[in-house]
Amino acid sequence: EVDLEERLGELDLRSDSDIPDVPPPTDSTPEILKRALSGLSARWKNWWIRGILTLAMISVFFLIIYLGSFMLMLLVLSIQVKCYHEIITIGYRVYHSYDLPWFRSLSWYFLLCVNYFFYGETVADYFATFVQRREQLQFLIRYHRFISFALYLTGFCMFVLSLVKKHYRLQFYMFAWTHVTLLITVTQSHLVIQNLFEGMIWFLVPISSVICNDITAYIFGFFFGRTPLIKLSPKKTWEGFIGGFFSTVVFGFIFSYFLAQHQYFVCPVEYNSETNRFVTECEPSELFQMKKYSLPPLLQAVLGWETVNMYPFQMHSIALSTFASLIGPFGGFFASGFKRAFKIKDFADTIPGHGGIMDRFDCQYLMATFVHVYITSFIRGPNPSKLLKQLLILQPEQQLSVYKTLKSHLVEKGILQPSLRG
């Protein structure tokens, strides 16, 4: 027993009650709003604050959409960094009570390493012709994965050197904390950008569906909510959940109809190396060309229509909206459980009435993964433009070999005449 006690004494066995609670965020509501709403009850005051700030955020979001794809990518990166900061800060406040070194520094170092890896992959994938013209970038891209691994390995060694006796277990807790946070924020934001490159509509419809579900579920729950939905979020109700589902599906279907009419939203985002700009010009795919569909007999009897004209993408929007309203909220429930574990109401106080950035985007990350999987499973096919970019960066003898192989294949299929000379 003595040996066991000595061994346990080397570990940090503090109970949850010994770990200091994370201080609650302060009220960041502007004074002008406080004075204007001072006569209202707390419930209605929160309603108006959330409503005003929601409209303000939506307005800023539309402005960034107008500014183009590059600004949207910067927005995604900014949100990723802020969400990471909010989660790491919660851990740091607990960890700092032990007066141990390097946790915050290593956390930000690992964020830099992982972003370097993912954005380097994006540059190599979508900016091949731009990279080909610059020798310095060619070296970085050619050895990108080795450099990324070397950077991560440096951080790993620094972590091992920072280990302190009697706090080993807590330090490994925080090491895992950092990596799970990276998984939640960085990898998911990378998928958001990948979705954006497929066409802005694959970015806007999923994100807008989550926002719509969040707003409509709150409205239905505020006015009609009576039946609790889940213990993790006592304010969530079945009335809000069901009302949000139907509202989101209708919204996604209508919103998709308007976006599908414009090349700016449906064309893949590509980088033009001649103009050094992102362009969204193409011949819209079949997904975004109007087609006639026959309605089921039941709908024919109700609506009096036999056929309806719509874009095929609108059918996909139903799947996206359904996921956003039925599965997406579980990202919020997960975040609620996380906050309850640390006895906090919000991740931060960045947005009055809403909490932190992570409080607004907890469902978006789950949605980003679903959209990426959905595109790769049901939508994406061979990309001639990307294939051509890869061919152009090959050595001349490699290009000639590809040409001869392709020519032989086309001759065998009867598309080219055997007498054709290359």
Tab-separated table of C-alpha atoms in Angstrom:
chain	number	residue	atom	x	y	z
A	1	GLU	CA	0.000	0.000	0.000
A	2	VAL	CA	2.868	2.353	0.782
A	3	ASP	CA	4.388	1.747	-2.655
A	4	LEU	CA	1.036	2.418	-4.272
A	5	GLU	CA	0.632	5.687	-2.365
A	6	GLU	CA	4.127	6.777	-3.372
A	7	ARG	CA	3.402	5.999	-7.013
A	8	LEU	CA	0.113	7.860	-6.911
A	9	GLY	CA	1.837	10.765	-5.216
A	10	GLU	CA	3.853	11.294	-8.362
A	11	LEU	CA	0.664	11.886	-10.328
A	12	ASP	CA	-1.595	14.893	-10.243
A	13	LEU	CA	-4.810	13.609	-8.673
A	14	ARG	CA	-6.654	16.813	-8.090
A	15	SER	CA	-10.402	16.407	-8.212
A	16	ASP	CA	-12.618	18.587	-10.383
A	17	SER	CA	-13.580	20.636	-7.332
A	18	ASP	CA	-9.908	21.541	-6.752
A	19	ILE	CA	-9.505	22.960	-10.250
A	20	PRO	CA	-10.494	26.636	-10.336
A	21	ASP	CA	-13.642	27.449	-12.260
A	22	VAL	CA	-13.296	29.443	-15.430
A	23	PRO	CA	-14.433	33.022	-14.677
A	24	PRO	CA	-17.754	33.859	-16.333
A	25	PRO	CA	-17.490	36.243	-19.291
A	26	THR	CA	-18.386	39.856	-18.706
A	27	ASP	CA	-21.378	41.566	-20.278
A	28	SER	CA	-20.103	43.195	-23.479
A	29	THR	CA	-23.441	44.692	-24.542
A	30	PRO	CA	-22.945	48.277	-25.800
A	31	GLU	CA	-24.176	50.901	-23.335
A	32	ILE	CA	-26.502	52.442	-25.921
A	33	LEU	CA	-28.360	49.111	-26.202
A	34	LYS	CA	-28.482	48.711	-22.430
A	35	ARG	CA	-30.099	52.118	-22.006
A	36	ALA	CA	-32.536	51.609	-24.902
A	37	LEU	CA	-33.713	48.257	-23.531
A	38	SER	CA	-33.517	49.057	-19.823
A	39	GLY	CA	-37.305	48.958	-19.369
A	40	LEU	CA	-37.727	45.421	-20.694
A	41	SER	CA	-37.627	42.135	-18.832
A	42	ALA	CA	-34.452	40.058	-19.048
A	43	ARG	CA	-36.147	37.639	-21.465
A	44	TRP	CA	-37.212	40.301	-23.958
A	45	LYS	CA	-33.997	42.261	-23.512
A	46	ASN	CA	-32.017	39.191	-24.574
A	47	TRP	CA	-34.432	38.704	-27.512
A	48	TRP	CA	-33.781	42.194	-28.849
A	49	ILE	CA	-30.018	42.063	-28.296
A	50	ARG	CA	-29.749	38.725	-30.092
A	51	GLY	CA	-31.993	39.957	-32.913
A	52	ILE	CA	-30.112	43.210	-33.515
A	53	LEU	CA	-26.689	41.546	-33.424
A	54	THR	CA	-27.918	38.717	-35.690
A	55	LEU	CA	-29.050	41.208	-38.330
A	56	ALA	CA	-25.727	43.038	-38.029
A	57	MET	CA	-23.728	39.806	-38.518
A	58	ILE	CA	-25.859	38.751	-41.503
A	59	SER	CA	-25.318	42.183	-43.098
A	60	VAL	CA	-21.544	41.898	-42.675
A	61	PHE	CA	-21.674	38.371	-44.093
A	62	PHE	CA	-23.472	39.577	-47.244
A	63	LEU	CA	-20.892	42.338	-47.638
A	64	ILE	CA	-18.054	39.804	-47.515
A	65	ILE	CA	-19.852	37.626	-50.079
A	66	TYR	CA	-19.985	40.665	-52.359
A	67	LEU	CA	-16.234	41.205	-51.917
A	68	GLY	CA	-15.530	37.748	-53.315
A	69	SER	CA	-14.061	34.330	-52.613
A	70	PHE	CA	-10.719	35.509	-51.241
A	71	MET	CA	-12.401	37.586	-48.533
A	72	LEU	CA	-14.570	34.591	-47.625
A	73	MET	CA	-11.421	32.506	-47.187
A	74	LEU	CA	-9.941	35.177	-44.918
A	75	LEU	CA	-13.197	35.191	-42.957
A	76	VAL	CA	-13.016	31.406	-42.484
A	77	LEU	CA	-9.394	31.678	-41.331
A	78	SER	CA	-10.252	34.480	-38.890
A	79	ILE	CA	-13.149	32.501	-37.408
A	80	GLN	CA	-10.944	29.425	-37.104
A	81	VAL	CA	-8.272	31.321	-35.158
A	82	LYS	CA	-10.842	32.956	-32.862
A	83	CYS	CA	-12.609	29.644	-32.117
A	84	TYR	CA	-9.255	28.029	-31.383
A	85	HIS	CA	-8.343	30.904	-29.083
A	86	GLU	CA	-11.605	30.610	-27.139
A	87	ILE	CA	-11.224	26.863	-26.529
A	88	ILE	CA	-7.523	27.044	-25.679
A	89	THR	CA	-8.141	29.946	-23.300
A	90	ILE	CA	-10.514	27.818	-21.232
A	91	GLY	CA	-7.810	25.154	-20.899
A	92	TYR	CA	-5.120	27.738	-20.211
A	93	ARG	CA	-7.035	29.222	-17.277
A	94	VAL	CA	-7.177	25.810	-15.642
A	95	TYR	CA	-3.644	24.832	-16.671
A	96	HIS	CA	-2.078	28.134	-15.618
A	97	SER	CA	-3.027	27.481	-11.983
A	98	TYR	CA	-0.244	24.870	-11.929
A	99	ASP	CA	2.352	27.396	-13.091
A	100	LEU	CA	3.674	25.085	-15.821
A	101	PRO	CA	5.530	26.402	-18.859
A	102	TRP	CA	4.918	26.470	-22.570
A	103	PHE	CA	1.267	25.360	-22.819
A	104	ARG	CA	0.004	28.512	-24.521
A	105	SER	CA	3.142	28.911	-26.662
A	106	LEU	CA	3.032	25.294	-27.832
A	107	SER	CA	-0.705	25.511	-28.506
A	108	TRP	CA	-0.213	28.412	-30.906
A	109	TYR	CA	2.852	26.782	-32.410
A	110	PHE	CA	0.856	23.633	-33.243
A	111	LEU	CA	-1.893	25.830	-34.756
A	112	LEU	CA	0.713	27.431	-37.016
A	113	CYS	CA	2.108	24.019	-38.035
A	114	VAL	CA	-1.264	22.506	-38.880
A	115	ASN	CA	-2.367	25.585	-40.839
A	116	TYR	CA	0.926	25.548	-42.733
A	117	PHE	CA	0.279	21.926	-43.707
A	118	PHE	CA	-3.355	22.348	-44.811
A	119	TYR	CA	-2.950	25.652	-46.636
A	120	GLY	CA	0.205	24.371	-48.298
A	121	GLU	CA	-1.816	21.428	-49.606
A	122	THR	CA	-4.405	23.869	-50.934
A	123	VAL	CA	-1.746	25.959	-52.693
A	124	ALA	CA	-0.245	22.868	-54.305
A	125	ASP	CA	-3.670	21.655	-55.412
A	126	TYR	CA	-5.298	24.816	-56.746
A	127	PHE	CA	-2.373	27.141	-57.572
A	128	ALA	CA	-0.094	24.777	-59.509
A	129	THR	CA	0.532	27.100	-62.472
A	130	PHE	CA	1.257	30.028	-60.150
A	131	VAL	CA	3.759	27.955	-58.160
A	132	GLN	CA	5.445	26.706	-61.347
A	133	ARG	CA	6.556	30.246	-62.193
A	134	ARG	CA	8.359	30.822	-58.867
A	135	GLU	CA	11.384	28.743	-57.980
A	136	GLN	CA	11.201	29.531	-54.236
A	137	LEU	CA	7.662	28.208	-54.031
A	138	GLN	CA	8.585	25.119	-56.058
A	139	PHE	CA	11.028	24.083	-53.328
A	140	LEU	CA	8.462	24.663	-50.561
A	141	ILE	CA	5.747	22.740	-52.396
A	142	ARG	CA	7.998	19.853	-53.422
A	143	TYR	CA	9.106	19.246	-49.829
A	144	HIS	CA	5.953	20.582	-48.212
A	145	ARG	CA	4.992	17.462	-46.275
A	146	PHE	CA	8.526	16.886	-45.023
A	147	ILE	CA	8.774	20.498	-43.843
A	148	SER	CA	5.356	20.215	-42.162
A	149	PHE	CA	6.406	17.039	-40.374
A	150	ALA	CA	9.698	18.611	-39.256
A	151	LEU	CA	7.827	21.599	-37.825
A	152	TYR	CA	5.410	19.350	-35.952
A	153	LEU	CA	8.249	17.154	-34.690
A	154	THR	CA	9.947	20.251	-33.260
A	155	GLY	CA	6.807	21.080	-31.285
A	156	PHE	CA	6.515	17.478	-30.129
A	157	CYS	CA	10.084	17.515	-28.783
A	158	MET	CA	9.469	20.850	-27.068
A	159	PHE	CA	6.445	19.332	-25.325
A	160	VAL	CA	8.485	16.373	-24.068
A	161	LEU	CA	11.162	18.743	-22.742
A	162	SER	CA	8.491	20.771	-20.918
A	163	LEU	CA	7.225	17.824	-18.840
A	164	VAL	CA	7.362	18.537	-15.103
A	165	LYS	CA	7.407	15.894	-12.359
A	166	LYS	CA	4.137	15.428	-10.442
A	167	HIS	CA	2.157	17.052	-13.276
A	168	TYR	CA	2.739	14.550	-16.075
A	169	ARG	CA	-0.870	13.462	-16.341
A	170	LEU	CA	-2.244	16.992	-16.524
A	171	GLN	CA	0.312	17.937	-19.159
A	172	PHE	CA	-0.766	15.016	-21.308
A	173	TYR	CA	-4.388	16.071	-20.741
A	174	MET	CA	-3.561	19.479	-22.171
A	175	PHE	CA	-1.534	17.984	-25.025
A	176	ALA	CA	-4.652	15.993	-25.987
A	177	TRP	CA	-6.773	19.139	-25.425
A	178	THR	CA	-4.700	21.027	-27.985
A	179	HIS	CA	-4.882	18.279	-30.601
A	180	VAL	CA	-8.625	17.754	-30.240
A	181	THR	CA	-9.081	21.520	-30.589
A	182	LEU	CA	-6.984	21.443	-33.761
A	183	LEU	CA	-9.154	18.608	-35.077
A	184	ILE	CA	-12.354	20.533	-34.361
A	185	THR	CA	-11.271	23.918	-35.713
A	186	VAL	CA	-8.444	23.701	-38.252
A	187	THR	CA	-9.367	20.535	-40.135
A	188	GLN	CA	-13.015	21.546	-40.343
A	189	SER	CA	-12.238	25.070	-41.554
A	190	HIS	CA	-9.989	23.516	-44.196
A	191	LEU	CA	-12.980	21.488	-45.399
A	192	VAL	CA	-15.065	24.679	-45.519
A	193	ILE	CA	-12.526	26.194	-47.924
A	194	GLN	CA	-12.449	22.982	-49.976
A	195	ASN	CA	-16.233	23.227	-50.295
A	196	LEU	CA	-15.900	26.852	-51.378
A	197	PHE	CA	-13.593	25.874	-54.245
A	198	GLU	CA	-16.324	23.548	-55.549
A	199	GLY	CA	-18.558	26.597	-56.037
A	200	MET	CA	-19.776	29.307	-53.719
A	201	ILE	CA	-23.212	27.693	-53.597
A	202	TRP	CA	-21.695	24.710	-51.735
A	203	PHE	CA	-20.434	27.206	-49.176
A	204	LEU	CA	-23.453	29.473	-48.866
A	205	VAL	CA	-26.353	26.993	-48.782
A	206	PRO	CA	-24.969	24.824	-45.936
A	207	ILE	CA	-23.859	27.789	-43.826
A	208	SER	CA	-27.110	29.676	-44.430
A	209	SER	CA	-29.126	26.556	-43.603
A	210	VAL	CA	-27.423	26.253	-40.215
A	211	ILE	CA	-27.979	29.964	-39.551
A	212	CYS	CA	-31.640	29.682	-40.610
A	213	ASN	CA	-32.170	26.643	-38.390
A	214	ASP	CA	-30.545	28.414	-35.447
A	215	ILE	CA	-32.748	31.491	-35.882
A	216	THR	CA	-36.053	29.744	-36.596
A	217	ALA	CA	-35.563	27.127	-33.862
A	218	TYR	CA	-34.938	29.982	-31.411
A	219	ILE	CA	-38.065	31.846	-32.601
A	220	PHE	CA	-40.324	28.785	-32.459
A	221	GLY	CA	-38.902	27.812	-29.102
A	222	PHE	CA	-39.242	31.364	-27.730
A	223	PHE	CA	-42.916	31.709	-28.615
A	224	PHE	CA	-44.204	28.125	-28.610
A	225	GLY	CA	-41.638	26.085	-26.675
A	226	ARG	CA	-43.099	23.937	-23.905
A	227	THR	CA	-41.484	20.486	-24.176
A	228	PRO	CA	-37.768	20.159	-23.236
A	229	LEU	CA	-35.656	18.522	-25.932
A	230	ILE	CA	-32.400	17.511	-24.213
A	231	LYS	CA	-30.998	17.930	-20.703
A	232	LEU	CA	-27.698	19.307	-21.971
A	233	SER	CA	-29.542	22.392	-23.294
A	234	PRO	CA	-32.566	23.067	-21.058
A	235	LYS	CA	-33.738	25.966	-23.256
A	236	LYS	CA	-33.981	23.754	-26.360
A	237	THR	CA	-37.521	22.496	-27.003
A	238	TRP	CA	-39.198	20.007	-29.341
A	239	GLU	CA	-41.354	22.819	-30.718
A	240	GLY	CA	-38.263	24.794	-31.689
A	241	PHE	CA	-36.533	21.708	-33.084
A	242	ILE	CA	-39.472	20.717	-35.310
A	243	GLY	CA	-40.271	24.279	-36.373
A	244	GLY	CA	-36.627	24.864	-37.244
A	245	PHE	CA	-36.534	21.691	-39.358
A	246	PHE	CA	-39.472	22.582	-41.629
A	247	SER	CA	-38.407	26.232	-41.897
A	248	THR	CA	-34.843	25.276	-42.846
A	249	VAL	CA	-35.891	22.822	-45.560
A	250	VAL	CA	-38.189	25.421	-47.152
A	251	PHE	CA	-35.531	28.121	-46.862
A	252	GLY	CA	-32.805	25.933	-48.392
A	253	PHE	CA	-35.034	24.935	-51.311
A	254	ILE	CA	-35.956	28.557	-52.146
A	255	PHE	CA	-32.475	29.984	-51.487
A	256	SER	CA	-30.922	27.356	-53.766
A	257	TYR	CA	-33.324	28.329	-56.561
A	258	PHE	CA	-32.086	31.928	-56.567
A	259	LEU	CA	-28.374	31.060	-56.245
A	260	ALA	CA	-28.497	28.418	-59.008
A	261	GLN	CA	-29.385	31.104	-61.565
A	262	HIS	CA	-26.020	32.889	-61.297
A	263	GLN	CA	-22.585	31.757	-62.504
A	264	TYR	CA	-20.970	33.697	-59.662
A	265	PHE	CA	-22.399	31.208	-57.180
A	266	VAL	CA	-22.413	27.905	-59.099
A	267	CYS	CA	-19.052	27.897	-60.913
A	268	PRO	CA	-16.004	26.388	-59.187
A	269	VAL	CA	-13.639	28.987	-57.763
A	270	GLU	CA	-10.406	28.935	-59.754
A	271	TYR	CA	-7.250	31.011	-59.649
A	272	ASN	CA	-6.316	32.814	-62.877
A	273	SER	CA	-2.526	33.078	-62.930
A	274	GLU	CA	-2.614	35.667	-65.726
A	275	THR	CA	-4.761	38.172	-63.847
A	276	ASN	CA	-3.745	36.984	-60.339
A	277	ARG	CA	-7.398	36.832	-59.351
A	278	PHE	CA	-10.004	34.260	-58.409
A	279	VAL	CA	-12.549	33.728	-61.171
A	280	THR	CA	-15.979	32.087	-61.204
A	281	GLU	CA	-16.746	31.683	-64.901
A	282	CYS	CA	-17.859	28.440	-66.514
A	283	GLU	CA	-20.602	26.623	-68.359
A	284	PRO	CA	-22.911	25.573	-65.493
A	285	SER	CA	-23.061	21.829	-64.948
A	286	GLU	CA	-26.269	19.811	-65.204
A	287	LEU	CA	-26.875	20.416	-61.506
A	288	PHE	CA	-27.605	24.049	-62.295
A	289	GLN	CA	-29.663	23.687	-65.468
A	290	MET	CA	-33.448	23.827	-65.239
A	291	LYS	CA	-35.194	20.474	-65.705
A	292	LYS	CA	-38.782	19.251	-65.729
A	293	TYR	CA	-39.808	16.730	-63.063
A	294	SER	CA	-43.009	14.713	-62.742
A	295	LEU	CA	-44.684	15.063	-59.361
A	296	PRO	CA	-45.866	12.056	-57.321
A	297	PRO	CA	-49.634	11.364	-57.641
A	298	LEU	CA	-50.311	12.622	-54.108
A	299	LEU	CA	-48.710	15.997	-54.797
A	300	GLN	CA	-50.460	16.194	-58.156
A	301	ALA	CA	-53.802	15.835	-56.366
A	302	VAL	CA	-52.893	18.493	-53.787
A	303	LEU	CA	-51.212	21.055	-56.048
A	304	GLY	CA	-53.015	20.376	-59.296
A	305	TRP	CA	-49.699	20.217	-61.203
A	306	GLU	CA	-48.370	17.223	-63.093
A	307	THR	CA	-44.837	18.534	-63.584
A	308	VAL	CA	-42.606	21.187	-62.067
A	309	ASN	CA	-39.499	22.958	-63.360
A	310	MET	CA	-36.587	23.148	-60.939
A	311	TYR	CA	-32.816	22.885	-60.674
A	312	PRO	CA	-31.401	19.449	-59.747
A	313	PHE	CA	-29.340	21.155	-57.043
A	314	GLN	CA	-32.559	21.986	-55.225
A	315	MET	CA	-33.009	18.274	-54.547
A	316	HIS	CA	-29.535	18.201	-53.008
A	317	SER	CA	-30.417	21.269	-50.957
A	318	ILE	CA	-33.116	19.200	-49.209
A	319	ALA	CA	-30.439	16.745	-48.045
A	320	LEU	CA	-28.202	19.603	-46.879
A	321	SER	CA	-31.046	21.359	-45.057
A	322	THR	CA	-32.201	18.129	-43.435
A	323	PHE	CA	-28.729	17.482	-42.047
A	324	ALA	CA	-28.406	21.104	-40.897
A	325	SER	CA	-31.659	20.924	-38.936
A	326	LEU	CA	-31.657	17.328	-37.625
A	327	ILE	CA	-27.984	16.422	-37.115
A	328	GLY	CA	-26.307	19.838	-37.086
A	329	PRO	CA	-27.795	20.791	-33.677
A	330	PHE	CA	-25.900	17.908	-32.100
A	331	GLY	CA	-22.769	19.984	-32.643
A	332	GLY	CA	-24.428	22.568	-30.404
A	333	PHE	CA	-25.389	19.905	-27.860
A	334	PHE	CA	-21.776	18.716	-27.833
A	335	ALA	CA	-20.633	22.277	-27.149
A	336	SER	CA	-23.249	22.596	-24.389
A	337	GLY	CA	-21.885	19.487	-22.696
A	338	PHE	CA	-18.367	20.893	-22.964
A	339	LYS	CA	-19.437	24.167	-21.354
A	340	ARG	CA	-21.288	22.367	-18.569
A	341	ALA	CA	-18.154	20.356	-17.829
A	342	PHE	CA	-16.338	23.630	-17.097
A	343	LYS	CA	-19.319	25.397	-15.522
A	344	ILE	CA	-19.423	28.210	-18.061
A	345	LYS	CA	-22.352	29.726	-19.928
A	346	ASP	CA	-20.514	30.757	-23.109
A	347	PHE	CA	-17.092	30.234	-24.652
A	348	ALA	CA	-16.443	33.985	-24.546
A	349	ASP	CA	-18.233	37.336	-24.580
A	350	THR	CA	-17.249	38.409	-28.097
A	351	ILE	CA	-20.817	38.908	-29.377
A	352	PRO	CA	-23.366	40.397	-26.962
A	353	GLY	CA	-26.362	38.117	-26.497
A	354	HIS	CA	-24.659	35.287	-28.366
A	355	GLY	CA	-21.477	34.568	-26.419
A	356	GLY	CA	-18.273	33.711	-28.244
A	357	ILE	CA	-17.571	32.992	-31.898
A	358	MET	CA	-17.470	29.279	-31.054
A	359	ASP	CA	-21.003	29.537	-29.636
A	360	ARG	CA	-22.220	30.620	-33.084
A	361	PHE	CA	-20.167	28.146	-35.138
A	362	ASP	CA	-20.370	24.945	-33.107
A	363	CYS	CA	-22.838	23.462	-35.621
A	364	GLN	CA	-21.022	24.808	-38.696
A	365	TYR	CA	-17.988	22.570	-38.250
A	366	LEU	CA	-20.077	19.396	-38.244
A	367	MET	CA	-21.904	20.695	-41.309
A	368	ALA	CA	-18.630	21.348	-43.156
A	369	THR	CA	-17.568	17.722	-42.807
A	370	PHE	CA	-20.926	16.456	-44.051
A	371	VAL	CA	-20.869	18.723	-47.125
A	372	HIS	CA	-17.344	17.625	-48.018
A	373	VAL	CA	-18.262	13.939	-47.690
A	374	TYR	CA	-21.492	14.544	-49.628
A	375	ILE	CA	-19.666	16.231	-52.518
A	376	THR	CA	-16.978	13.543	-52.777
A	377	SER	CA	-19.550	10.725	-52.525
A	378	PHE	CA	-22.391	11.949	-54.742
A	379	ILE	CA	-21.313	15.000	-56.751
A	380	ARG	CA	-17.678	15.330	-57.670
A	381	GLY	CA	-16.418	13.751	-60.872
A	382	PRO	CA	-13.161	14.071	-62.827
A	383	ASN	CA	-12.011	17.698	-63.055
A	384	PRO	CA	-10.476	18.386	-66.528
A	385	SER	CA	-9.246	21.824	-65.470
A	386	LYS	CA	-7.332	20.499	-62.444
A	387	LEU	CA	-5.954	17.582	-64.489
A	388	LEU	CA	-4.690	19.981	-67.169
A	389	LYS	CA	-2.923	22.093	-64.544
A	390	GLN	CA	-1.146	18.999	-63.253
A	391	LEU	CA	-0.123	17.975	-66.761
A	392	LEU	CA	1.350	21.391	-67.489
A	393	ILE	CA	3.787	21.170	-64.586
A	394	LEU	CA	5.210	17.812	-65.720
A	395	GLN	CA	8.568	17.535	-67.461
A	396	PRO	CA	8.418	17.608	-71.308
A	397	GLU	CA	9.253	13.905	-71.628
A	398	GLN	CA	6.500	13.062	-69.120
A	399	GLN	CA	4.005	15.197	-71.045
A	400	LEU	CA	4.986	13.419	-74.276
A	401	SER	CA	4.480	10.025	-72.642
A	402	VAL	CA	1.021	11.043	-71.445
A	403	TYR	CA	0.190	12.342	-74.928
A	404	LYS	CA	1.206	9.070	-76.612
A	405	THR	CA	-0.746	6.988	-74.099
A	406	LEU	CA	-3.844	9.161	-74.517
A	407	LYS	CA	-3.563	9.087	-78.304
A	408	SER	CA	-3.268	5.284	-78.331
A	409	HIS	CA	-6.311	5.029	-76.061
A	410	LEU	CA	-8.407	7.330	-78.293
A	411	VAL	CA	-7.384	5.389	-81.409
A	412	GLU	CA	-8.438	2.107	-79.806
A	413	LYS	CA	-11.850	3.581	-78.948
A	414	GLY	CA	-12.280	4.815	-82.533
A	415	ILE	CA	-12.364	8.489	-81.594
A	416	LEU	CA	-9.170	9.245	-83.555
A	417	GLN	CA	-8.081	7.820	-86.899
A	418	PRO	CA	-4.960	5.627	-86.785
A	419	SER	CA	-3.432	7.720	-89.572
A	420	LEU	CA	-3.438	10.844	-87.328
A	421	ARG	CA	0.157	11.892	-86.552
A	422	GLY	CA	1.139	13.705	-83.360
